[in-house]
Amino acid sequence: MITQTVRSDNGGREGKWVALSILLILMISAVLLPYHQQQAGTATLPSHQIALTDIEQASLGLIADLRLAHEEVRNLYFDARDLNASEQQASVLETELTKSSLSQWADIDELREMWLPPFIEDKSWDFQGKHQWTLIAPATYQGIAQASGGAKSLVLVAVHETPEIWLDLNNNAAELLASETVISDKALIDAGWIQIAFEQANATSHGH
């Protein structure tokens, strides 16, 4: 008599293959996840923009001053119109600011009287490049560097709630001429100015 042993099919072998497959998937995911996060976190900027993290150290201090000055400049505009915060939000929209006149914005002398960096000519101004600041258009302040080795020439546009700052990255941007109307992004780009993208996720330029 022949005796044959039959092993019960309890799914153990299949279970091992499933576990092995899951382990393999997890290992591949662990390898690829950092690469995916790096790719997702690096947004491609338009040619007329540069990330703040890519700007040389010498210009960062002046850029920080302009970001703070942006709020003060806007507050002066609203104060001159005798508008409180709620009225600013309700009635003074960006579209209205783009139609504002040059005389409604604080000039450089007024900003210096307030001791507002980077417009005051102090030791910091001297170190950063002795920029000559001009209110060239409504809500638009241009600072041209007069000394090498400091910060690049910069333009602050205060029309929007968040600061819009443009940089003469390659030292070849044309100086902007005085204008009675807000200078468009296209004019800045055509003149060779590069917009600073503070947050790449929101780096699309504003249209005027």
mmCIF file of C-alpha atoms in Angstrom:
data_model
loop_
_atom_site.group_PDB
_atom_site.id
_atom_site.type_symbol
_atom_site.label_atom_id
_atom_site.label_comp_id
_atom_site.label_asym_id
_atom_site.label_seq_id
_atom_site.Cartn_x
_atom_site.Cartn_y
_atom_site.Cartn_z
ATOM 1 C CA MET A 1 0.000 0.000 0.000
ATOM 2 C CA ILE A 2 1.314 3.419 -0.992
ATOM 3 C CA THR A 3 0.890 6.181 1.541
ATOM 4 C CA GLN A 4 0.862 9.810 0.280
ATOM 5 C CA THR A 5 0.989 12.775 2.575
ATOM 6 C CA VAL A 6 -1.159 15.690 1.443
ATOM 7 C CA ARG A 7 -0.271 19.090 2.903
ATOM 8 C CA SER A 8 -3.219 21.204 3.840
ATOM 9 C CA ASP A 9 -3.649 24.395 1.814
ATOM 10 C CA ASN A 10 -3.757 26.975 4.597
ATOM 11 C CA GLY A 11 -2.590 29.915 2.447
ATOM 12 C CA GLY A 12 0.755 30.224 4.206
ATOM 13 C CA ARG A 13 2.786 30.281 1.014
ATOM 14 C CA GLU A 14 0.547 32.886 -0.621
ATOM 15 C CA GLY A 15 0.697 34.976 2.538
ATOM 16 C CA LYS A 16 4.465 35.018 2.413
ATOM 17 C CA TRP A 17 4.415 36.264 -1.184
ATOM 18 C CA VAL A 18 1.936 39.012 -0.292
ATOM 19 C CA ALA A 19 4.083 40.114 2.649
ATOM 20 C CA LEU A 20 7.178 40.093 0.459
ATOM 21 C CA SER A 21 5.404 42.209 -2.171
ATOM 22 C CA ILE A 22 4.294 44.763 0.425
ATOM 23 C CA LEU A 23 7.810 44.953 1.836
ATOM 24 C CA LEU A 24 9.210 45.542 -1.648
ATOM 25 C CA ILE A 25 6.701 48.339 -2.306
ATOM 26 C CA LEU A 26 7.565 50.033 0.991
ATOM 27 C CA MET A 27 11.277 49.870 0.229
ATOM 28 C CA ILE A 28 10.802 51.432 -3.209
ATOM 29 C CA SER A 29 8.576 54.155 -1.737
ATOM 30 C CA ALA A 30 11.168 54.987 0.917
ATOM 31 C CA VAL A 31 13.780 55.449 -1.790
ATOM 32 C CA LEU A 32 11.632 57.553 -4.142
ATOM 33 C CA LEU A 33 9.768 59.744 -1.610
ATOM 34 C CA PRO A 34 12.601 62.232 -0.868
ATOM 35 C CA TYR A 35 13.190 62.692 -4.598
ATOM 36 C CA HIS A 36 9.483 63.298 -5.187
ATOM 37 C CA GLN A 37 9.312 65.845 -2.361
ATOM 38 C CA GLN A 38 12.316 67.685 -3.753
ATOM 39 C CA GLN A 39 10.766 67.837 -7.202
ATOM 40 C CA ALA A 40 7.394 68.966 -5.834
ATOM 41 C CA GLY A 41 8.976 71.648 -3.654
ATOM 42 C CA THR A 42 10.953 73.174 -6.498
ATOM 43 C CA ALA A 43 8.638 75.229 -8.663
ATOM 44 C CA THR A 44 9.886 76.442 -12.001
ATOM 45 C CA LEU A 45 9.854 80.239 -12.058
ATOM 46 C CA PRO A 46 9.279 82.372 -15.156
ATOM 47 C CA SER A 47 12.396 83.877 -16.709
ATOM 48 C CA HIS A 48 11.592 87.326 -15.260
ATOM 49 C CA GLN A 49 11.575 86.068 -11.658
ATOM 50 C CA ILE A 50 14.158 84.871 -9.151
ATOM 51 C CA ALA A 51 13.642 83.093 -5.831
ATOM 52 C CA LEU A 52 14.677 85.024 -2.735
ATOM 53 C CA THR A 53 16.904 82.103 -1.756
ATOM 54 C CA ASP A 54 18.924 82.546 -4.960
ATOM 55 C CA ILE A 55 19.810 86.193 -4.329
ATOM 56 C CA GLU A 56 23.284 87.147 -3.145
ATOM 57 C CA GLN A 57 23.736 87.989 0.531
ATOM 58 C CA ALA A 58 24.710 91.619 -0.127
ATOM 59 C CA SER A 59 21.193 92.482 -1.327
ATOM 60 C CA LEU A 60 19.170 90.658 1.330
ATOM 61 C CA GLY A 61 19.399 93.362 3.998
ATOM 62 C CA LEU A 62 18.069 96.053 1.679
ATOM 63 C CA ILE A 63 15.312 93.751 0.471
ATOM 64 C CA ALA A 64 14.276 93.135 4.090
ATOM 65 C CA ASP A 65 14.159 96.905 4.692
ATOM 66 C CA LEU A 66 11.943 97.370 1.643
ATOM 67 C CA ARG A 67 9.532 94.674 2.777
ATOM 68 C CA LEU A 68 9.060 96.554 6.057
ATOM 69 C CA ALA A 69 8.905 99.945 4.340
ATOM 70 C CA HIS A 70 6.183 98.637 2.035
ATOM 71 C CA GLU A 71 3.655 98.524 4.872
ATOM 72 C CA GLU A 72 4.593 101.994 6.126
ATOM 73 C CA VAL A 73 4.316 103.482 2.644
ATOM 74 C CA ARG A 74 0.846 102.023 2.210
ATOM 75 C CA ASN A 75 -0.224 103.230 5.668
ATOM 76 C CA LEU A 76 0.851 106.756 4.752
ATOM 77 C CA TYR A 77 -1.248 106.549 1.613
ATOM 78 C CA PHE A 78 -4.309 105.418 3.557
ATOM 79 C CA ASP A 79 -3.720 107.973 6.335
ATOM 80 C CA ALA A 80 -3.549 110.771 3.774
ATOM 81 C CA ARG A 81 -6.968 109.722 2.568
ATOM 82 C CA ASP A 82 -8.242 109.499 6.155
ATOM 83 C CA LEU A 83 -9.344 105.892 5.795
ATOM 84 C CA ASN A 84 -9.462 103.441 8.660
ATOM 85 C CA ALA A 85 -8.606 99.767 8.331
ATOM 86 C CA SER A 86 -12.163 98.603 7.622
ATOM 87 C CA GLU A 87 -12.644 101.229 4.938
ATOM 88 C CA GLN A 88 -9.338 100.238 3.369
ATOM 89 C CA GLN A 89 -10.509 96.684 2.971
ATOM 90 C CA ALA A 90 -13.975 97.609 1.797
ATOM 91 C CA SER A 91 -13.361 100.412 -0.651
ATOM 92 C CA VAL A 92 -9.674 100.756 -1.475
ATOM 93 C CA LEU A 93 -9.045 97.863 -3.797
ATOM 94 C CA GLU A 94 -5.886 97.208 -5.765
ATOM 95 C CA THR A 95 -7.618 98.417 -8.889
ATOM 96 C CA GLU A 96 -8.148 101.791 -7.227
ATOM 97 C CA LEU A 97 -4.541 102.036 -6.098
ATOM 98 C CA THR A 98 -3.365 101.430 -9.647
ATOM 99 C CA LYS A 99 -5.292 104.571 -10.616
ATOM 100 C CA SER A 100 -3.867 106.700 -7.808
ATOM 101 C CA SER A 101 -1.867 109.835 -8.577
ATOM 102 C CA LEU A 102 1.795 110.489 -7.848
ATOM 103 C CA SER A 103 0.983 113.234 -5.332
ATOM 104 C CA GLN A 104 -0.998 110.804 -3.143
ATOM 105 C CA TRP A 105 2.139 108.857 -2.228
ATOM 106 C CA ALA A 106 4.842 109.884 0.228
ATOM 107 C CA ASP A 107 7.923 111.319 -1.459
ATOM 108 C CA ILE A 108 11.480 110.466 -0.453
ATOM 109 C CA ASP A 109 11.916 113.571 1.717
ATOM 110 C CA GLU A 110 8.878 112.605 3.776
ATOM 111 C CA LEU A 111 10.155 109.056 4.218
ATOM 112 C CA ARG A 112 13.542 110.376 5.338
ATOM 113 C CA GLU A 113 11.914 112.659 7.877
ATOM 114 C CA MET A 114 10.292 109.546 9.321
ATOM 115 C CA TRP A 115 13.707 107.885 9.553
ATOM 116 C CA LEU A 116 12.353 105.012 7.510
ATOM 117 C CA PRO A 117 14.986 102.578 6.182
ATOM 118 C CA PRO A 118 16.265 102.190 3.540
ATOM 119 C CA PHE A 119 15.546 105.791 2.505
ATOM 120 C CA ILE A 120 17.550 107.538 5.233
ATOM 121 C CA GLU A 121 21.204 108.193 4.407
ATOM 122 C CA ASP A 122 22.848 106.621 7.445
ATOM 123 C CA LYS A 123 25.704 104.150 7.904
ATOM 124 C CA SER A 124 23.528 101.283 6.729
ATOM 125 C CA TRP A 125 22.648 103.235 3.571
ATOM 126 C CA ASP A 126 26.344 103.843 2.962
ATOM 127 C CA PHE A 127 27.210 100.170 3.476
ATOM 128 C CA GLN A 128 24.399 98.893 1.251
ATOM 129 C CA GLY A 129 25.479 100.901 -1.787
ATOM 130 C CA LYS A 130 24.358 104.532 -1.330
ATOM 131 C CA HIS A 131 21.155 104.016 -3.268
ATOM 132 C CA GLN A 132 19.516 107.119 -4.699
ATOM 133 C CA TRP A 133 15.790 106.733 -4.135
ATOM 134 C CA THR A 134 13.106 108.331 -6.264
ATOM 135 C CA LEU A 135 9.324 108.168 -6.288
ATOM 136 C CA ILE A 136 9.065 107.579 -10.033
ATOM 137 C CA ALA A 137 5.377 106.655 -10.294
ATOM 138 C CA PRO A 138 2.380 106.134 -8.021
ATOM 139 C CA ALA A 139 3.336 103.524 -5.389
ATOM 140 C CA THR A 140 6.673 102.930 -7.130
ATOM 141 C CA TYR A 141 10.071 103.688 -5.561
ATOM 142 C CA GLN A 142 13.302 103.165 -7.495
ATOM 143 C CA GLY A 143 16.675 102.874 -5.760
ATOM 144 C CA ILE A 144 19.764 103.044 -7.970
ATOM 145 C CA ALA A 145 23.016 101.857 -6.376
ATOM 146 C CA GLN A 146 25.791 104.458 -6.475
ATOM 147 C CA ALA A 147 28.559 102.222 -5.123
ATOM 148 C CA SER A 148 29.749 98.757 -6.075
ATOM 149 C CA GLY A 149 30.001 95.875 -3.652
ATOM 150 C CA GLY A 150 26.673 96.537 -1.950
ATOM 151 C CA ALA A 151 23.092 95.691 -2.795
ATOM 152 C CA LYS A 152 21.762 95.669 -6.324
ATOM 153 C CA SER A 153 19.504 98.442 -7.591
ATOM 154 C CA LEU A 154 15.890 97.789 -6.604
ATOM 155 C CA VAL A 155 12.331 98.888 -7.316
ATOM 156 C CA LEU A 156 9.516 98.694 -4.749
ATOM 157 C CA VAL A 157 5.931 98.609 -6.008
ATOM 158 C CA ALA A 158 3.455 99.158 -3.157
ATOM 159 C CA VAL A 159 0.206 98.785 -5.076
ATOM 160 C CA HIS A 160 -0.496 95.319 -3.715
ATOM 161 C CA GLU A 161 -1.049 94.145 -0.157
ATOM 162 C CA THR A 162 2.102 92.045 -0.388
ATOM 163 C CA PRO A 163 5.358 93.761 -1.391
ATOM 164 C CA GLU A 164 6.437 93.573 -5.010
ATOM 165 C CA ILE A 165 10.183 94.106 -5.373
ATOM 166 C CA TRP A 166 12.232 94.088 -8.569
ATOM 167 C CA LEU A 167 15.990 93.598 -8.781
ATOM 168 C CA ASP A 168 18.651 94.682 -11.273
ATOM 169 C CA LEU A 169 20.134 91.200 -11.140
ATOM 170 C CA ASN A 170 22.726 91.547 -13.894
ATOM 171 C CA ASN A 171 23.485 95.270 -13.464
ATOM 172 C CA ASN A 172 22.074 96.023 -16.901
ATOM 173 C CA ALA A 173 18.477 97.069 -16.241
ATOM 174 C CA ALA A 174 17.421 100.423 -17.638
ATOM 175 C CA GLU A 175 16.479 103.106 -15.133
ATOM 176 C CA LEU A 176 12.746 103.669 -15.126
ATOM 177 C CA LEU A 177 11.529 107.082 -16.176
ATOM 178 C CA ALA A 178 9.045 109.112 -14.153
ATOM 179 C CA SER A 179 5.432 108.293 -14.893
ATOM 180 C CA GLU A 180 2.092 109.715 -13.780
ATOM 181 C CA THR A 181 0.585 106.220 -13.849
ATOM 182 C CA VAL A 182 1.571 102.933 -12.223
ATOM 183 C CA ILE A 183 4.326 101.211 -14.170
ATOM 184 C CA SER A 184 3.253 97.861 -15.589
ATOM 185 C CA ASP A 185 5.012 94.570 -15.033
ATOM 186 C CA LYS A 186 5.675 94.398 -18.770
ATOM 187 C CA ALA A 187 7.532 97.717 -18.671
ATOM 188 C CA LEU A 188 9.673 96.462 -15.786
ATOM 189 C CA ILE A 189 10.424 93.203 -17.578
ATOM 190 C CA ASP A 190 11.232 94.959 -20.854
ATOM 191 C CA ALA A 191 13.635 97.247 -18.978
ATOM 192 C CA GLY A 192 15.519 94.228 -17.637
ATOM 193 C CA TRP A 193 14.268 94.160 -14.035
ATOM 194 C CA ILE A 194 13.797 90.791 -12.299
ATOM 195 C CA GLN A 195 10.925 90.239 -9.857
ATOM 196 C CA ILE A 196 11.742 88.624 -6.520
ATOM 197 C CA ALA A 197 9.572 85.586 -5.742
ATOM 198 C CA PHE A 198 9.233 85.463 -1.961
ATOM 199 C CA GLU A 199 7.031 82.386 -2.066
ATOM 200 C CA GLN A 200 7.375 80.246 -5.163
ATOM 201 C CA ALA A 201 3.916 78.793 -4.667
ATOM 202 C CA ASN A 202 2.531 82.308 -5.172
ATOM 203 C CA ALA A 203 5.161 83.534 -7.578
ATOM 204 C CA THR A 204 2.960 84.546 -10.464
ATOM 205 C CA SER A 205 3.340 88.251 -11.122
ATOM 206 C CA HIS A 206 0.486 90.676 -10.617
ATOM 207 C CA GLY A 207 -0.984 92.196 -13.705
ATOM 208 C CA HIS A 208 -1.458 95.964 -13.669
#
